[in-house]
Coordinates of C-alpha atoms in Angstrom, one line a residue:
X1 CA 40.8 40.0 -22.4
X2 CA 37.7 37.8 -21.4
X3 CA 34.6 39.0 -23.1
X4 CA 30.9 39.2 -21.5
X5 CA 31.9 39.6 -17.9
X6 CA 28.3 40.4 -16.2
X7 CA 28.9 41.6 -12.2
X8 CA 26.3 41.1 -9.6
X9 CA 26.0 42.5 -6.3
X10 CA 23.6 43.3 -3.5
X11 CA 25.8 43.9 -0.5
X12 CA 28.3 45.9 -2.8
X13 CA 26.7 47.9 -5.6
X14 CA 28.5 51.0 -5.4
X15 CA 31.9 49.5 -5.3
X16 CA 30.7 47.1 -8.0
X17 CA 29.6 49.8 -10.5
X18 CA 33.1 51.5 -10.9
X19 CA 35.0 48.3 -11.0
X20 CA 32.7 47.1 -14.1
X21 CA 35.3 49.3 -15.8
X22 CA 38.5 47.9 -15.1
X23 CA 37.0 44.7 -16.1
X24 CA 35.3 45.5 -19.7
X25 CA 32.4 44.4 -18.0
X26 CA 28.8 45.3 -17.1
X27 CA 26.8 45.7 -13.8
X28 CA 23.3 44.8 -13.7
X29 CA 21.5 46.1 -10.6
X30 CA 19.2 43.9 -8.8
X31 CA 15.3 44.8 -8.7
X32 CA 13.3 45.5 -5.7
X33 CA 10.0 44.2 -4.9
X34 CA 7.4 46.1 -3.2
X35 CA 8.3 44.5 -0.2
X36 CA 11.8 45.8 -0.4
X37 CA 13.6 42.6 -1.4
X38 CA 16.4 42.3 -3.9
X39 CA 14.8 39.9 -6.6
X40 CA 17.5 37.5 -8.2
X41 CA 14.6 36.0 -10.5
X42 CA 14.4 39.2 -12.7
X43 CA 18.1 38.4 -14.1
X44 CA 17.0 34.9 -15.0
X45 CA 13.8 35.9 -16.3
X46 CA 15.1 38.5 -18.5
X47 CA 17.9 36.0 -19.8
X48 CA 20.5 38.8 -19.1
X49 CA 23.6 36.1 -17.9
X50 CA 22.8 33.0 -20.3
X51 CA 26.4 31.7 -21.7
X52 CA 28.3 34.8 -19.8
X53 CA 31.3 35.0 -17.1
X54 CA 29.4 36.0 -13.5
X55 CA 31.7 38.0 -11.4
X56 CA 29.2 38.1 -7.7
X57 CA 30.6 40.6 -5.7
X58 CA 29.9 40.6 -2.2
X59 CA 28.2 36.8 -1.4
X60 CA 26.4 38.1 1.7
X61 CA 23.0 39.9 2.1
X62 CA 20.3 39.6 4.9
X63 CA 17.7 37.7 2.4
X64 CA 20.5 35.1 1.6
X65 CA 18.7 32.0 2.9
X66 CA 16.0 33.4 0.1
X67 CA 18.2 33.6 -2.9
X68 CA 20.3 30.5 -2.9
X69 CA 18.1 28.9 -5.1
X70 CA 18.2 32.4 -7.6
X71 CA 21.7 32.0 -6.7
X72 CA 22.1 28.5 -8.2
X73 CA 19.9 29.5 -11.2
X74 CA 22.4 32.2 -11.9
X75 CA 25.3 30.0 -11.4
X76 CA 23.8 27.1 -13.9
X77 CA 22.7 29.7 -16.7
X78 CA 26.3 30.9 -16.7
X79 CA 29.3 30.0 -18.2
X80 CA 31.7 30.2 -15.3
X81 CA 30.8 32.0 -12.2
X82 CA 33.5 33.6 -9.9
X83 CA 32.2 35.0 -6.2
X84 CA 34.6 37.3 -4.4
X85 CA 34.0 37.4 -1.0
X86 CA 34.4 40.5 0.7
X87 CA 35.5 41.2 4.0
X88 CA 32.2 41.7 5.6
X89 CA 30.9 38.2 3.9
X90 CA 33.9 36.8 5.7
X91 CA 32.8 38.0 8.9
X92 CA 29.3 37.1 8.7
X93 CA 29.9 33.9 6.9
X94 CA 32.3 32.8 9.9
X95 CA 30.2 34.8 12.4
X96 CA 33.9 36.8 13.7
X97 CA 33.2 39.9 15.6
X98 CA 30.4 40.4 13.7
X99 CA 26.8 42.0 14.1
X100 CA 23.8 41.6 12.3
X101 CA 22.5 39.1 9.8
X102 CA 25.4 36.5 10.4
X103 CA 25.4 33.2 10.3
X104 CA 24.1 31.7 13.6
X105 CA 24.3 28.6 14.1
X106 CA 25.8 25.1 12.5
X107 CA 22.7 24.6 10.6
X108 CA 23.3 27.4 8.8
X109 CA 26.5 26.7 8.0
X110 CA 26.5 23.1 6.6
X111 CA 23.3 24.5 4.4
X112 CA 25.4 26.8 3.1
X113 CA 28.5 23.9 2.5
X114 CA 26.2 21.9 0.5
X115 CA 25.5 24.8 -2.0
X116 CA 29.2 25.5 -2.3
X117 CA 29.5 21.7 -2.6
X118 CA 27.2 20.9 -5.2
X119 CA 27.6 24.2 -7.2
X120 CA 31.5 23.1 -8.4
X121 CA 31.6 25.5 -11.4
X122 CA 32.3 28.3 -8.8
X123 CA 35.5 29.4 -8.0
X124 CA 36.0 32.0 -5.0
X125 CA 38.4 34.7 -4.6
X126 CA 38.4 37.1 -1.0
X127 CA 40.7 40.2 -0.7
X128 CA 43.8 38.6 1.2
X129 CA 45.6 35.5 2.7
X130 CA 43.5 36.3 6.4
X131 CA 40.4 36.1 4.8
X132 CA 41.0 32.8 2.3
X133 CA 42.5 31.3 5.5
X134 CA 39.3 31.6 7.1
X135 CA 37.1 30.5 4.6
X136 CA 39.3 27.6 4.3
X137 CA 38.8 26.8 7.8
X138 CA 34.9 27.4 8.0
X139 CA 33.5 26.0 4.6
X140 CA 36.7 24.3 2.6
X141 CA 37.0 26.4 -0.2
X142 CA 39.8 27.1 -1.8
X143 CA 39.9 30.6 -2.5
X144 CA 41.9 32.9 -4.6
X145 CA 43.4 36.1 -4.0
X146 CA 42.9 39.2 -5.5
X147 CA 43.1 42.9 -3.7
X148 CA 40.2 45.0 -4.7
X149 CA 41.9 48.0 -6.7
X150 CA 42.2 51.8 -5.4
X151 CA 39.3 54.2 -7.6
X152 CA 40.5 57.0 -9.1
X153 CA 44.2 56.1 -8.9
X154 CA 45.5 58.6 -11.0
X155 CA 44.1 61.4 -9.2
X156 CA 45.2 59.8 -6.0
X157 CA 48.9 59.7 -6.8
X158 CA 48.5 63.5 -7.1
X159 CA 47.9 63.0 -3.0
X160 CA 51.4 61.9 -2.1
X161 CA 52.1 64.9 0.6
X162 CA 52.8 64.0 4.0
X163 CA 52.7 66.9 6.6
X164 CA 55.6 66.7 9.2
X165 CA 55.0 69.2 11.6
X166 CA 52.0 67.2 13.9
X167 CA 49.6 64.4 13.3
X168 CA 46.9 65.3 11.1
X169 CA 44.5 62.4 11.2
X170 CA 41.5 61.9 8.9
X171 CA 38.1 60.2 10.3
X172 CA 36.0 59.1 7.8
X173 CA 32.5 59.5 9.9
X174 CA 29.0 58.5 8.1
X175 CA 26.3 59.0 9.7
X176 CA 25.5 55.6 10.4
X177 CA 27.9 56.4 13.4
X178 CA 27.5 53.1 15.2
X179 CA 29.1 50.8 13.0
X180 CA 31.9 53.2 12.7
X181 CA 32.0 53.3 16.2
X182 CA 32.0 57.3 16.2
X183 CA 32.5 57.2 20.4
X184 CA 35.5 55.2 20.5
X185 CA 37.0 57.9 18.0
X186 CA 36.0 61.4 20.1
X187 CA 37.3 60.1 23.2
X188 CA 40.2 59.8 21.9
X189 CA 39.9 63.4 19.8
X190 CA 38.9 64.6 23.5
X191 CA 42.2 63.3 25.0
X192 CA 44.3 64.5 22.5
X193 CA 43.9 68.0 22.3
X194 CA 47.5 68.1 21.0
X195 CA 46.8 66.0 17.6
X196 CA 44.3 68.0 14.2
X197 CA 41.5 65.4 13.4
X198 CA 39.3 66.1 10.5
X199 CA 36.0 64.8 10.1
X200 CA 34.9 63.6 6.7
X201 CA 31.8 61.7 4.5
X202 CA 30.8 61.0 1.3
X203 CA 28.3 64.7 0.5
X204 CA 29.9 65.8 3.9
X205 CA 29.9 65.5 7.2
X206 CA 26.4 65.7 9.4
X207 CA 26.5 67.2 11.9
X208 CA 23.7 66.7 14.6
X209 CA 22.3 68.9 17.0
X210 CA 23.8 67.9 20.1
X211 CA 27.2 67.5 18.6
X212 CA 30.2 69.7 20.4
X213 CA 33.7 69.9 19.2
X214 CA 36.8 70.7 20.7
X215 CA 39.4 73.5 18.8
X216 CA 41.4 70.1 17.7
X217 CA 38.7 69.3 14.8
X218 CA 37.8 70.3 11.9
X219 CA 34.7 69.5 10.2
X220 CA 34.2 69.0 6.4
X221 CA 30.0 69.7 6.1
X222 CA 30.3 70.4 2.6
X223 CA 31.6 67.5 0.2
X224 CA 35.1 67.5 -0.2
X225 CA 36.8 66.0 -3.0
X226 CA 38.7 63.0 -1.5
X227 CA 42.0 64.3 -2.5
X228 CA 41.9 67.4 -0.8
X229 CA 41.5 65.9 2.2
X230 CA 44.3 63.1 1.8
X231 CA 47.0 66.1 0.9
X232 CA 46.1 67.7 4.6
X233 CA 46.9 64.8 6.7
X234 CA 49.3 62.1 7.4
X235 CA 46.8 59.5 9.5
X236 CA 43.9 57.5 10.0
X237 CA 41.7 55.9 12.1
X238 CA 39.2 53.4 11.7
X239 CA 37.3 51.2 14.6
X240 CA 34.3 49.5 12.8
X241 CA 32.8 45.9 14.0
X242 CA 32.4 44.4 10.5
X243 CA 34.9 45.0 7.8
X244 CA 37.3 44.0 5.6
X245 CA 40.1 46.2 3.6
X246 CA 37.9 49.4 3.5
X247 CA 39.0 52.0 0.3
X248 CA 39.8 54.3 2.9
X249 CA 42.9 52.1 4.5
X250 CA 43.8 50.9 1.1
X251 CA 44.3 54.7 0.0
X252 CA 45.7 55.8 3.0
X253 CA 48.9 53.4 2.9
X254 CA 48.9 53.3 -0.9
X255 CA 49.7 56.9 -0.1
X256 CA 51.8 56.5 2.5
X257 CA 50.0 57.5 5.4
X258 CA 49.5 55.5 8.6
X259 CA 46.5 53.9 9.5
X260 CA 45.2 52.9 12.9
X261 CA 42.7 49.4 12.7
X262 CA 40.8 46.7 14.4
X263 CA 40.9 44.4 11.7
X264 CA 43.8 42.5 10.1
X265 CA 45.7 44.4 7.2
X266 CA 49.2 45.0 5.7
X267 CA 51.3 47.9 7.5
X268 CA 48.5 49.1 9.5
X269 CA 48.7 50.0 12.7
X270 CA 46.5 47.4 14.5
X271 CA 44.5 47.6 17.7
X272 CA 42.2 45.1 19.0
X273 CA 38.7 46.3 19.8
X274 CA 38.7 45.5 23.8
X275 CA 38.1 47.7 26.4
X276 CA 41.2 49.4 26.1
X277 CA 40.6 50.6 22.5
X278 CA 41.0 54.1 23.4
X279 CA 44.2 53.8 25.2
X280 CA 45.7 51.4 22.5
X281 CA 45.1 53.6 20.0
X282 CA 46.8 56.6 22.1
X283 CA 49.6 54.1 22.4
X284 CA 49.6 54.2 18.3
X285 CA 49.3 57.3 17.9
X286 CA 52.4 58.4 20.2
X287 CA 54.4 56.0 18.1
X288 CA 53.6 57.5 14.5
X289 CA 54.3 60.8 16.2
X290 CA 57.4 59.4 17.3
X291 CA 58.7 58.6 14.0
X292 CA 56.7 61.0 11.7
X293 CA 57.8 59.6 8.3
X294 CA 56.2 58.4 5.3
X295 CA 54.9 55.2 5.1
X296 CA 57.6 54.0 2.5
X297 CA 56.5 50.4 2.5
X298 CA 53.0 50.6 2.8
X299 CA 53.1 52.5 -0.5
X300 CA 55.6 50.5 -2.2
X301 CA 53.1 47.4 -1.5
X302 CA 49.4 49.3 -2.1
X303 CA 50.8 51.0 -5.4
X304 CA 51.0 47.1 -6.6
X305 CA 49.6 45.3 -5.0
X306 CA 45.9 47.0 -5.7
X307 CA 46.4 48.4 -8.9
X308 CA 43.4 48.1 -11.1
X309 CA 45.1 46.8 -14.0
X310 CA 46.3 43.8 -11.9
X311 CA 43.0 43.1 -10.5
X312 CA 41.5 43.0 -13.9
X313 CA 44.6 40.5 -15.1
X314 CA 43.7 38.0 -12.0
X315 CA 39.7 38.0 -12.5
X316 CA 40.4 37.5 -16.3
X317 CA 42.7 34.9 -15.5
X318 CA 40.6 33.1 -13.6
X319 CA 37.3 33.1 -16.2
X320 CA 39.9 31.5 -19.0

């Protein structure tokens, strides 16, 4: 195994802290200054990644243009440096569907070439063939492959029941409801009284005051270990503008459950976000209901194919 694997993140911490384990390594959170910035300088400064294997996870942050130049410190003070784009870097790198901080104009982009370009001890790795297609495309890397791995996969085999008597779909809902596009989703809870949706969140779902449900919901307030919640239904649905693989699809077909998505992703059920979301993902719906089986080869190819001990093989792999 490959010794002294330091991760970095800013876009990806929480992710980032429980894969340090699969990988022998150790996360080092980034500072903040008082003005609210992430500070790259403190890891130099404190000679924390001098002769060590960099895993940066998640390349993309709003104070990028900032921190290339901490970036390329980082990057020379290291022994090899790996960055694993994630799907939202992908989006915002290549500006696809995406909102926010992305990458605006070509300026941007050939700035951005030249630091990939000059800084040849890097090698890249995203979370699928879509993704290192893309960044092919855009910026000319050639990037490896390697699925981020399902948390907690013990406990999650322990999930494997699939309800047959109705659909029983699972919407993960923060309460940054916007990005998650939480309107798209109760339309269509409102025009399928037939179908149980159950509202979820990490420390539970909030509620807001003006918030009415029909008798098809339920509502998990209180945090709900995930499992619980995975061995109640048999579907998912997930409309967000920026994303990549989230957990929550990866667990879902790992399980073999279906899973309704915008974005491009094994066995899912995809739907493009247009304006006929809503009745595309009704379409979807009526044909898992159809056919109300487990989802035998999504779970054959999750159960594999994200596995933590073979994401830890391919990152070590690629640092010898």
């Amino acid at each position: 195994m490959c010794q002294d694997i330091i991760l970095l993140s800013i876009s990806c911490k929480f992710f980032t802290n429980y894969i340090q384990h699969y990988l022998n390594g150790r996360f080092i959170d980034f500072k903040k200054s008082s003005k609210g910035d992430y500070l790259l300088e403190n890891i130099i400064d404190n000679n924390l990644i001098k002769d060590k294997n960099i895993l940066i996870f998640g390349f993309y942050n709003p104070g990028l243009w900032n921190n290339l130049g901490h970036y390329k410190d980082i990057i020379n003070s290291a022994t090899s440096t790996i960055i694993y784009f994630v799907g939202f870097d992908v989006e915002q790198l290549t500006n696809t569907n995406a909102k926010g901080f992305n990458i605006s104009n070509d300026t941007e982009k050939n700035l951005l070439k030249k630091f990939f370009k000059e800084n040849n001890k890097i090698k890249f790795i995203s979370e699928n063939a879509y993704q290192a297609k893309i960044m092919k495309r855009e910026y000319d890397l050639d990037v490896e492959i390697a699925p981020m791995p399902v948390k907690n996969m013990d406990i999650l085999n322990n999930c494997i029941n699939f309800p047959t008597d109705n659909l029983h779909i699972g919407i993960y809902a923060p309460p940054n409801r916007e990005l998650y596009n939480f309107d798209i989703i109760m339309e269509v809870i409102t025009k399928c009284p037939q179908y149980k949706f159950y509202l979820y969140s990490n420390g539970g779902f909030k509620k807001k005051k003006n918030d009415v449900f029909p008798n098809n919901v339920s509502l998990y307030e209180k945090e709900t270990p995930i499992e619980e919640i995975y061995k109640i239904i048999n579907c998912g649905i997930r409309i967000t503008n920026s994303d990549g693989e989230p957990q929550t699809g990866i667990e879902l077909l790992m399980l073999g459950k279906h899973f309704i998505f915008n974005h491009q992703m094994q066995f899912c059920n995809y739907v493009e976000k247009n304006k006929d979301v809503v009745k595309n993902i009704m379409v979807e719906l009526k044909k898992i209901e159809d056919n109300l089986t487990f989802n035998n080869k999504a779970h054959e190819l999750y159960k594999v194919r994200n596995n933590p001990i073979n994401f830890s093989k391919k990152i070590n792999s690629l640092f010898t």
